[in-house]
Backbone as JSON Lines, residues from 0, in Angstrom:
{"i":0,"aa":"X","n":[-3.21,3.7,-28.38],"ca":[-2.05,4.52,-28.1],"c":[-1.75,4.46,-26.6]}
{"i":1,"aa":"X","n":[-0.5,4.27,-26.25],"ca":[-0.1,4.15,-24.86],"c":[0.28,5.52,-24.3]}
{"i":2,"aa":"X","n":[-0.65,6.13,-23.55],"ca":[-0.43,7.44,-22.93],"c":[-0.89,7.37,-21.48]}
{"i":3,"aa":"X","n":[-0.85,8.51,-20.79],"ca":[-1.36,8.56,-19.42],"c":[-2.85,8.24,-19.36]}
{"i":4,"aa":"X","n":[-3.56,8.42,-20.47],"ca":[-5.0,8.14,-20.5],"c":[-5.3,6.64,-20.6]}
{"i":5,"aa":"X","n":[-4.31,5.86,-21.04],"ca":[-4.48,4.41,-21.13],"c":[-3.6,3.68,-20.11]}
{"i":6,"aa":"X","n":[-2.99,4.43,-19.23],"ca":[-2.11,3.82,-18.25],"c":[-0.8,3.35,-18.87]}
{"i":7,"aa":"X","n":[-0.37,4.04,-19.93],"ca":[0.88,3.74,-20.63],"c":[0.91,2.31,-21.17]}
{"i":8,"aa":"X","n":[-0.24,1.86,-21.61],"ca":[-0.35,0.51,-22.18],"c":[-1.37,0.55,-23.31]}
{"i":9,"aa":"X","n":[-1.14,-0.2,-24.37],"ca":[-2.14,-0.34,-25.43],"c":[-3.25,-1.25,-24.92]}
{"i":10,"aa":"X","n":[-4.46,-0.99,-25.37],"ca":[-5.61,-1.77,-24.91],"c":[-5.39,-3.25,-25.17]}
{"i":11,"aa":"X","n":[-5.61,-4.06,-24.14],"ca":[-5.45,-5.5,-24.19],"c":[-6.83,-6.13,-23.97]}
{"i":12,"aa":"X","n":[-7.48,-6.49,-25.08],"ca":[-8.84,-7.03,-25.02],"c":[-8.91,-8.3,-24.17]}
{"i":13,"aa":"X","n":[-7.92,-9.19,-24.33],"ca":[-7.93,-10.44,-23.57],"c":[-7.82,-10.18,-22.07]}
{"i":14,"aa":"X","n":[-7.01,-9.22,-21.69],"ca":[-6.86,-8.87,-20.27],"c":[-8.18,-8.29,-19.74]}
{"i":15,"aa":"X","n":[-8.8,-7.42,-20.56],"ca":[-10.09,-6.84,-20.19],"c":[-11.12,-7.95,-19.97]}
{"i":16,"aa":"X","n":[-11.15,-8.94,-20.86],"ca":[-12.08,-10.07,-20.72],"c":[-11.83,-10.82,-19.42]}
{"i":17,"aa":"X","n":[-10.56,-11.03,-19.09],"ca":[-10.23,-11.74,-17.85],"c":[-10.66,-10.95,-16.62]}
{"i":18,"aa":"X","n":[-10.52,-9.64,-16.68],"ca":[-10.95,-8.79,-15.56],"c":[-12.47,-8.88,-15.38]}
{"i":19,"aa":"X","n":[-13.19,-8.79,-16.48],"ca":[-14.66,-8.89,-16.43],"c":[-15.06,-10.25,-15.88]}
{"i":20,"aa":"X","n":[-14.44,-11.3,-16.39],"ca":[-14.77,-12.66,-15.94],"c":[-14.48,-12.82,-14.45]}
{"i":21,"aa":"X","n":[-13.39,-12.26,-13.97],"ca":[-13.05,-12.34,-12.54],"c":[-14.23,-11.86,-11.69]}
{"i":22,"aa":"X","n":[-14.76,-10.69,-12.01],"ca":[-15.84,-10.13,-11.2],"c":[-17.16,-10.86,-11.42]}
{"i":23,"aa":"X","n":[-17.45,-11.29,-12.64],"ca":[-18.73,-11.98,-12.89],"c":[-18.75,-13.36,-12.24]}
{"i":24,"aa":"X","n":[-17.59,-13.95,-11.99],"ca":[-17.54,-15.24,-11.32],"c":[-17.75,-15.12,-9.81]}
{"i":25,"aa":"X","n":[-17.6,-13.93,-9.26],"ca":[-17.63,-13.76,-7.82],"c":[-18.85,-13.02,-7.28]}
{"i":26,"aa":"X","n":[-19.52,-12.26,-8.11],"ca":[-20.62,-11.42,-7.62],"c":[-21.91,-11.77,-8.36]}
{"i":27,"aa":"X","n":[-22.9,-12.22,-7.59],"ca":[-24.22,-12.48,-8.16],"c":[-24.95,-11.15,-8.38]}
{"i":28,"aa":"X","n":[-25.81,-11.12,-9.36],"ca":[-26.6,-9.91,-9.66],"c":[-25.69,-8.68,-9.79]}
{"i":29,"aa":"X","n":[-24.6,-8.82,-10.51],"ca":[-23.63,-7.74,-10.68],"c":[-24.17,-6.72,-11.68]}
{"i":30,"aa":"X","n":[-24.51,-5.55,-11.17],"ca":[-25.03,-4.53,-12.07],"c":[-23.91,-4.01,-12.95]}
{"i":31,"aa":"X","n":[-24.29,-3.55,-14.13],"ca":[-23.29,-3.03,-15.04],"c":[-22.6,-1.8,-14.44]}
{"i":32,"aa":"X","n":[-23.35,-0.99,-13.71],"ca":[-22.77,0.19,-13.07],"c":[-21.67,-0.22,-12.09]}
{"i":33,"aa":"X","n":[-21.95,-1.2,-11.26],"ca":[-20.95,-1.65,-10.29],"c":[-19.74,-2.25,-10.99]}
{"i":34,"aa":"X","n":[-19.98,-3.06,-12.02],"ca":[-18.88,-3.68,-12.75],"c":[-17.96,-2.63,-13.36]}
{"i":35,"aa":"X","n":[-18.53,-1.6,-13.95],"ca":[-17.71,-0.55,-14.58],"c":[-16.82,0.14,-13.55]}
{"i":36,"aa":"X","n":[-17.34,0.36,-12.36],"ca":[-16.54,1.0,-11.3],"c":[-15.46,0.05,-10.78]}
{"i":37,"aa":"X","n":[-15.79,-1.24,-10.63],"ca":[-14.8,-2.22,-10.18],"c":[-13.63,-2.29,-11.16]}
{"i":38,"aa":"X","n":[-13.93,-2.27,-12.45],"ca":[-12.87,-2.29,-13.46],"c":[-11.98,-1.07,-13.34]}
{"i":39,"aa":"X","n":[-12.6,0.09,-13.13],"ca":[-11.83,1.33,-12.99],"c":[-10.93,1.28,-11.77]}
{"i":40,"aa":"X","n":[-11.47,0.86,-10.64],"ca":[-10.66,0.77,-9.43],"c":[-9.5,-0.22,-9.61]}
{"i":41,"aa":"X","n":[-9.77,-1.36,-10.24],"ca":[-8.72,-2.35,-10.44],"c":[-7.61,-1.81,-11.35]}
{"i":42,"aa":"X","n":[-8.0,-1.2,-12.45],"ca":[-7.0,-0.63,-13.35],"c":[-6.18,0.45,-12.66]}
{"i":43,"aa":"X","n":[-6.84,1.33,-11.94],"ca":[-6.14,2.43,-11.28],"c":[-5.24,1.96,-10.15]}
{"i":44,"aa":"X","n":[-5.71,1.01,-9.36],"ca":[-4.89,0.5,-8.27],"c":[-3.66,-0.22,-8.83]}
{"i":45,"aa":"X","n":[-3.86,-1.0,-9.89],"ca":[-2.74,-1.69,-10.51],"c":[-1.74,-0.66,-11.06]}
{"i":46,"aa":"X","n":[-2.25,0.39,-11.67],"ca":[-1.39,1.46,-12.2],"c":[-0.6,2.11,-11.07]}
{"i":47,"aa":"X","n":[-1.26,2.4,-9.98],"ca":[-0.59,3.06,-8.85],"c":[0.58,2.23,-8.35]}
{"i":48,"aa":"X","n":[0.43,0.92,-8.37],"ca":[1.47,0.04,-7.84],"c":[2.52,-0.38,-8.87]}
{"i":49,"aa":"X","n":[2.19,-0.25,-10.17],"ca":[3.08,-0.79,-11.21],"c":[3.42,0.2,-12.33]}
{"i":50,"aa":"X","n":[2.87,1.39,-12.28],"ca":[3.12,2.44,-13.29],"c":[2.67,2.03,-14.69]}
{"i":51,"aa":"X","n":[1.74,1.1,-14.76],"ca":[1.12,0.68,-16.02],"c":[-0.25,0.13,-15.67]}
{"i":52,"aa":"X","n":[-1.23,0.35,-16.52],"ca":[-2.57,-0.17,-16.21],"c":[-2.65,-1.66,-16.52]}
{"i":53,"aa":"X","n":[-3.67,-2.29,-16.01],"ca":[-3.87,-3.7,-16.25],"c":[-4.41,-3.95,-17.66]}
{"i":54,"aa":"X","n":[-5.42,-3.18,-18.07],"ca":[-6.1,-3.44,-19.35],"c":[-5.7,-2.49,-20.47]}
{"i":55,"aa":"X","n":[-5.21,-1.32,-20.13],"ca":[-4.89,-0.33,-21.16],"c":[-6.1,0.42,-21.68]}
{"i":56,"aa":"X","n":[-7.24,0.25,-21.03],"ca":[-8.45,0.94,-21.49],"c":[-8.48,2.36,-20.92]}
{"i":57,"aa":"X","n":[-9.06,3.25,-21.67],"ca":[-9.24,4.63,-21.21],"c":[-10.6,4.73,-20.52]}
{"i":58,"aa":"X","n":[-10.65,5.55,-19.47],"ca":[-11.89,5.76,-18.73],"c":[-12.36,7.19,-18.93]}
{"i":59,"aa":"X","n":[-13.69,7.32,-19.08],"ca":[-14.31,8.63,-19.26],"c":[-15.11,9.02,-18.03]}
{"i":60,"aa":"X","n":[-15.17,10.31,-17.79],"ca":[-16.01,10.88,-16.75],"c":[-17.45,10.89,-17.29]}
{"i":61,"aa":"X","n":[-18.31,10.11,-16.68],"ca":[-19.72,10.07,-17.08],"c":[-20.58,10.31,-15.84]}
{"i":62,"aa":"X","n":[-21.87,10.45,-16.05],"ca":[-22.8,10.83,-14.98],"c":[-22.68,9.95,-13.74]}
{"i":63,"aa":"X","n":[-22.57,8.63,-13.91],"ca":[-22.55,7.73,-12.76],"c":[-21.14,7.32,-12.35]}
{"i":64,"aa":"X","n":[-20.15,8.06,-12.8],"ca":[-18.77,7.78,-12.43],"c":[-17.93,7.4,-13.64]}
{"i":65,"aa":"X","n":[-16.69,6.99,-13.41],"ca":[-15.8,6.61,-14.51],"c":[-16.3,5.35,-15.22]}
{"i":66,"aa":"X","n":[-16.23,5.36,-16.55],"ca":[-16.61,4.18,-17.32],"c":[-15.57,3.94,-18.41]}
{"i":67,"aa":"X","n":[-15.34,2.67,-18.77],"ca":[-14.41,2.38,-19.86],"c":[-14.92,2.99,-21.18]}
{"i":68,"aa":"X","n":[-14.0,3.51,-21.95],"ca":[-14.32,4.06,-23.25],"c":[-14.97,2.97,-24.11]}
{"i":69,"aa":"X","n":[-16.05,3.31,-24.76],"ca":[-16.77,2.39,-25.66],"c":[-17.24,1.12,-24.95]}
{"i":70,"aa":"X","n":[-17.59,1.24,-23.67],"ca":[-18.0,0.06,-22.91],"c":[-19.22,-0.62,-23.52]}
{"i":71,"aa":"X","n":[-20.1,0.16,-24.14],"ca":[-21.29,-0.45,-24.74],"c":[-20.91,-1.39,-25.88]}
{"i":72,"aa":"X","n":[-19.96,-0.99,-26.7],"ca":[-19.49,-1.85,-27.79],"c":[-18.75,-3.06,-27.23]}
{"i":73,"aa":"X","n":[-17.92,-2.83,-26.22],"ca":[-17.17,-3.93,-25.61],"c":[-18.11,-4.98,-25.01]}
{"i":74,"aa":"X","n":[-19.13,-4.53,-24.29],"ca":[-20.03,-5.48,-23.66],"c":[-20.91,-6.19,-24.69]}
{"i":75,"aa":"X","n":[-21.24,-5.52,-25.76],"ca":[-21.97,-6.16,-26.87],"c":[-21.1,-7.28,-27.45]}
{"i":76,"aa":"X","n":[-19.82,-7.0,-27.63],"ca":[-18.88,-7.99,-28.16],"c":[-18.71,-9.15,-27.19]}
{"i":77,"aa":"X","n":[-18.52,-8.84,-25.91],"ca":[-18.38,-9.89,-24.9],"c":[-19.61,-10.8,-24.86]}
{"i":78,"aa":"X","n":[-20.77,-10.2,-24.99],"ca":[-22.02,-10.98,-24.99],"c":[-22.09,-11.86,-26.23]}
{"i":79,"aa":"X","n":[-21.79,-11.3,-27.39],"ca":[-21.85,-12.07,-28.63],"c":[-20.84,-13.22,-28.65]}
{"i":80,"aa":"X","n":[-19.72,-13.05,-27.97],"ca":[-18.7,-14.1,-27.9],"c":[-19.01,-15.13,-26.81]}
{"i":81,"aa":"X","n":[-20.04,-14.9,-26.01],"ca":[-20.4,-15.84,-24.95],"c":[-19.57,-15.72,-23.68]}
{"i":82,"aa":"X","n":[-18.8,-14.63,-23.57],"ca":[-17.97,-14.42,-22.39],"c":[-18.82,-13.94,-21.22]}
{"i":83,"aa":"X","n":[-19.87,-13.18,-21.52],"ca":[-20.83,-12.74,-20.51],"c":[-22.23,-12.97,-21.04]}
{"i":84,"aa":"X","n":[-23.18,-12.94,-20.13],"ca":[-24.59,-12.85,-20.48],"c":[-25.12,-11.64,-19.71]}
{"i":85,"aa":"X","n":[-26.26,-11.18,-20.1],"ca":[-26.86,-10.09,-19.34],"c":[-28.34,-10.36,-19.18]}
{"i":86,"aa":"X","n":[-28.92,-9.68,-18.22],"ca":[-30.32,-9.9,-17.9],"c":[-30.82,-8.65,-17.19]}
{"i":87,"aa":"X","n":[-32.11,-8.55,-17.08],"ca":[-32.72,-7.49,-16.31],"c":[-33.48,-8.15,-15.17]}
{"i":88,"aa":"X","n":[-33.18,-7.73,-13.95],"ca":[-33.88,-8.28,-12.79],"c":[-34.65,-7.15,-12.12]}
{"i":89,"aa":"X","n":[-35.7,-7.52,-11.43],"ca":[-36.48,-6.53,-10.72],"c":[-36.48,-6.87,-9.24]}
{"i":90,"aa":"X","n":[-35.94,-5.98,-8.46],"ca":[-36.02,-6.09,-7.0],"c":[-36.83,-4.88,-6.57]}
{"i":91,"aa":"X","n":[-36.15,-3.82,-6.18],"ca":[-36.85,-2.58,-5.86],"c":[-37.06,-1.76,-7.13]}
{"i":92,"aa":"X","n":[-36.23,-2.02,-8.12],"ca":[-36.3,-1.37,-9.42],"c":[-35.58,-2.28,-10.4]}
{"i":93,"aa":"X","n":[-35.75,-2.02,-11.68],"ca":[-35.13,-2.87,-12.68],"c":[-33.63,-2.57,-12.76]}
{"i":94,"aa":"X","n":[-32.82,-3.61,-12.8],"ca":[-31.37,-3.46,-12.85],"c":[-30.81,-4.31,-13.98]}
{"i":95,"aa":"X","n":[-29.91,-3.74,-14.75],"ca":[-29.2,-4.47,-15.8],"c":[-28.02,-5.18,-15.14]}
{"i":96,"aa":"X","n":[-28.03,-6.51,-15.16],"ca":[-26.96,-7.27,-14.51],"c":[-26.14,-8.02,-15.55]}
{"i":97,"aa":"X","n":[-24.87,-8.23,-15.2],"ca":[-23.93,-8.95,-16.05],"c":[-23.56,-10.24,-15.34]}
{"i":98,"aa":"X","n":[-23.59,-11.36,-16.09],"ca":[-23.27,-12.67,-15.53],"c":[-22.18,-13.33,-16.36]}
{"i":99,"aa":"X","n":[-21.55,-14.32,-15.77],"ca":[-20.52,-15.09,-16.46],"c":[-21.17,-15.83,-17.63]}
{"i":100,"aa":"X","n":[-20.53,-15.78,-18.77],"ca":[-21.01,-16.51,-19.94],"c":[-20.55,-17.96,-19.92]}
{"i":101,"aa":"X","n":[-20.89,-18.67,-20.97],"ca":[-20.55,-20.1,-21.04],"c":[-19.21,-20.36,-21.72]}
{"i":102,"aa":"X","n":[-18.71,-19.39,-22.48],"ca":[-17.45,-19.6,-23.19],"c":[-16.29,-19.6,-22.2]}
{"i":103,"aa":"X","n":[-15.45,-20.6,-22.32],"ca":[-14.24,-20.66,-21.5],"c":[-13.22,-19.71,-22.11]}
{"i":104,"aa":"X","n":[-12.52,-18.98,-21.23],"ca":[-11.45,-18.12,-21.7],"c":[-10.18,-18.45,-20.94]}
{"i":105,"aa":"X","n":[-9.06,-18.21,-21.58],"ca":[-7.78,-18.45,-20.93],"c":[-7.55,-17.38,-19.88]}
{"i":106,"aa":"X","n":[-7.2,-17.81,-18.68],"ca":[-6.88,-16.86,-17.62],"c":[-5.47,-16.34,-17.87]}
{"i":107,"aa":"X","n":[-5.37,-15.09,-18.28],"ca":[-4.06,-14.51,-18.57],"c":[-3.67,-13.46,-17.52]}
{"i":108,"aa":"X","n":[-4.2,-13.62,-16.32],"ca":[-3.9,-12.68,-15.24],"c":[-2.68,-13.16,-14.45]}
{"i":109,"aa":"X","n":[-1.78,-12.23,-14.18],"ca":[-0.61,-12.55,-13.37],"c":[-1.01,-12.61,-11.89]}
{"i":110,"aa":"X","n":[-0.1,-13.12,-11.07],"ca":[-0.33,-13.17,-9.63],"c":[-0.58,-11.77,-9.07]}
{"i":111,"aa":"X","n":[0.19,-10.79,-9.51],"ca":[0.03,-9.41,-9.05],"c":[-1.32,-8.83,-9.49]}
{"i":112,"aa":"X","n":[-1.75,-9.15,-10.68],"ca":[-3.04,-8.67,-11.17],"c":[-4.18,-9.29,-10.37]}
{"i":113,"aa":"X","n":[-4.08,-10.58,-10.11],"ca":[-5.11,-11.25,-9.31],"c":[-5.15,-10.67,-7.9]}
{"i":114,"aa":"X","n":[-3.98,-10.36,-7.34],"ca":[-3.92,-9.76,-6.02],"c":[-4.68,-8.42,-6.0]}
{"i":115,"aa":"X","n":[-4.49,-7.6,-7.01],"ca":[-5.2,-6.31,-7.09],"c":[-6.69,-6.55,-7.25]}
{"i":116,"aa":"X","n":[-7.09,-7.45,-8.11],"ca":[-8.51,-7.75,-8.3],"c":[-9.13,-8.25,-6.99]}
{"i":117,"aa":"X","n":[-8.4,-9.09,-6.27],"ca":[-8.89,-9.59,-4.97],"c":[-9.12,-8.45,-4.0]}
{"i":118,"aa":"X","n":[-8.18,-7.51,-3.93],"ca":[-8.32,-6.39,-3.0],"c":[-9.49,-5.48,-3.38]}
{"i":119,"aa":"X","n":[-9.66,-5.24,-4.67],"ca":[-10.79,-4.42,-5.12],"c":[-12.1,-5.14,-4.8]}
{"i":120,"aa":"X","n":[-12.15,-6.43,-5.08],"ca":[-13.34,-7.23,-4.77],"c":[-13.66,-7.15,-3.27]}
{"i":121,"aa":"X","n":[-12.68,-7.39,-2.42],"ca":[-12.9,-7.37,-0.97],"c":[-13.38,-6.0,-0.5]}
{"i":122,"aa":"X","n":[-12.83,-4.96,-1.06],"ca":[-13.2,-3.6,-0.65],"c":[-14.64,-3.26,-1.02]}
{"i":123,"aa":"X","n":[-15.09,-3.7,-2.2],"ca":[-16.37,-3.25,-2.74],"c":[-17.44,-4.33,-2.88]}
{"i":124,"aa":"X","n":[-17.17,-5.55,-2.47],"ca":[-18.11,-6.65,-2.72],"c":[-19.5,-6.4,-2.14]}
{"i":125,"aa":"X","n":[-19.59,-5.7,-1.03],"ca":[-20.89,-5.47,-0.4],"c":[-21.5,-4.12,-0.76]}
{"i":126,"aa":"X","n":[-20.83,-3.36,-1.61],"ca":[-21.35,-2.07,-2.04],"c":[-22.47,-2.25,-3.07]}
{"i":127,"aa":"X","n":[-23.5,-1.45,-2.95],"ca":[-24.51,-1.39,-4.01],"c":[-23.92,-0.6,-5.18]}
{"i":128,"aa":"X","n":[-24.61,-0.64,-6.3],"ca":[-24.18,0.15,-7.46],"c":[-24.16,1.63,-7.09]}
{"i":129,"aa":"X","n":[-25.15,2.08,-6.36],"ca":[-25.21,3.49,-5.97],"c":[-24.06,3.86,-5.06]}
{"i":130,"aa":"X","n":[-23.76,2.99,-4.09],"ca":[-22.7,3.31,-3.14],"c":[-21.33,3.37,-3.82]}
{"i":131,"aa":"X","n":[-21.03,2.43,-4.72],"ca":[-19.73,2.46,-5.39],"c":[-19.68,3.63,-6.38]}
{"i":132,"aa":"X","n":[-20.81,3.94,-6.98],"ca":[-20.87,5.1,-7.87],"c":[-20.62,6.39,-7.08]}
{"i":133,"aa":"X","n":[-21.29,6.53,-5.95],"ca":[-21.08,7.71,-5.09],"c":[-19.63,7.8,-4.63]}
{"i":134,"aa":"X","n":[-19.04,6.66,-4.28],"ca":[-17.64,6.64,-3.85],"c":[-16.73,7.09,-4.98]}
{"i":135,"aa":"X","n":[-17.0,6.62,-6.19],"ca":[-16.16,7.01,-7.34],"c":[-16.26,8.5,-7.63]}
{"i":136,"aa":"X","n":[-17.38,9.11,-7.27],"ca":[-17.56,10.56,-7.47],"c":[-16.68,11.37,-6.53]}
{"i":137,"aa":"X","n":[-16.16,10.74,-5.48],"ca":[-15.3,11.43,-4.51],"c":[-13.82,11.35,-4.87]}
{"i":138,"aa":"X","n":[-13.51,10.58,-5.9],"ca":[-12.11,10.42,-6.32],"c":[-11.64,11.68,-7.06]}
{"i":139,"aa":"X","n":[-10.4,12.05,-6.83],"ca":[-9.85,13.28,-7.41],"c":[-9.92,13.29,-8.94]}
{"i":140,"aa":"X","n":[-9.65,12.16,-9.56],"ca":[-9.71,12.09,-11.02],"c":[-11.09,12.4,-11.57]}
{"i":141,"aa":"X","n":[-12.11,12.03,-10.84],"ca":[-13.48,12.31,-11.26],"c":[-13.83,13.77,-10.97]}
{"i":142,"aa":"X","n":[-13.45,14.24,-9.8],"ca":[-13.76,15.61,-9.39],"c":[-13.13,16.63,-10.34]}
{"i":143,"aa":"X","n":[-11.92,16.36,-10.8],"ca":[-11.18,17.33,-11.59],"c":[-11.37,17.21,-13.1]}
{"i":144,"aa":"X","n":[-12.31,16.35,-13.52],"ca":[-12.65,16.26,-14.94],"c":[-14.12,16.58,-15.14]}
{"i":145,"aa":"X","n":[-14.47,16.83,-16.39],"ca":[-15.86,17.16,-16.74],"c":[-16.47,16.02,-17.54]}
{"i":146,"aa":"X","n":[-17.79,16.07,-17.71],"ca":[-18.49,15.05,-18.49],"c":[-17.81,14.79,-19.82]}
{"i":147,"aa":"X","n":[-17.66,13.52,-20.14],"ca":[-17.09,13.02,-21.39],"c":[-15.58,13.24,-21.54]}
{"i":148,"aa":"X","n":[-14.93,13.78,-20.53],"ca":[-13.47,13.91,-20.58],"c":[-12.83,12.6,-20.13]}
{"i":149,"aa":"X","n":[-11.68,12.29,-20.72],"ca":[-10.92,11.14,-20.27],"c":[-10.24,11.47,-18.95]}
{"i":150,"aa":"X","n":[-10.1,10.45,-18.11],"ca":[-9.48,10.62,-16.8],"c":[-8.09,10.0,-16.84]}
{"i":151,"aa":"X","n":[-7.08,10.8,-16.58],"ca":[-5.71,10.32,-16.59],"c":[-5.47,9.32,-15.46]}
{"i":152,"aa":"X","n":[-4.69,8.29,-15.77],"ca":[-4.29,7.34,-14.73],"c":[-3.38,7.99,-13.7]}
{"i":153,"aa":"X","n":[-2.84,9.14,-14.0],"ca":[-1.98,9.84,-13.05],"c":[-2.73,10.18,-11.76]}
{"i":154,"aa":"X","n":[-4.07,10.25,-11.83],"ca":[-4.87,10.49,-10.63],"c":[-4.9,9.29,-9.69]}
{"i":155,"aa":"X","n":[-4.42,8.14,-10.14],"ca":[-4.45,6.92,-9.33],"c":[-3.72,7.1,-8.0]}
{"i":156,"aa":"X","n":[-2.75,7.99,-7.98],"ca":[-1.99,8.21,-6.74],"c":[-2.85,8.76,-5.62]}
{"i":157,"aa":"X","n":[-4.04,9.26,-5.97],"ca":[-4.93,9.84,-4.98],"c":[-6.11,8.94,-4.62]}
{"i":158,"aa":"X","n":[-6.09,7.68,-5.09],"ca":[-7.19,6.76,-4.82],"c":[-7.46,6.63,-3.33]}
{"i":159,"aa":"X","n":[-8.72,6.45,-2.99],"ca":[-9.1,6.29,-1.58],"c":[-9.15,4.82,-1.18]}
{"i":160,"aa":"X","n":[-8.23,4.04,-1.68],"ca":[-8.19,2.61,-1.34],"c":[-7.06,2.33,-0.37]}
């Protein structure tokens, strides 16, 4: 359903896949926490500039910041389709990381969408999962919602980007 909770767009699985692939191609050891926040920032920034979200996915207020609705099912599907792989690495602690899969996908991102993804990448590429999570906790949309509530894209106007 296309409402303020989906950025006035129906969920576009192919666009979501392209967004995930964009970040997995650019960031090594990409933790799932960081990826979820990057997706949220990209969708919200695109919405702020275009009055429609990039993917049409709804984001929920969760403990570590905004996350796409049913992200666990989506990532299971992406993994099964070969679009991503995942692994657990140990540095200072064990981290669940997402990597680019072997399946080729059609790039269906517009120039404007790629521009937004580039800006989000540049802003957060050096952030740890904790730092981007902490940053997302300072966003008005997160502050003004409670656990498990959907976050309206209307909060995008207050992004700290």
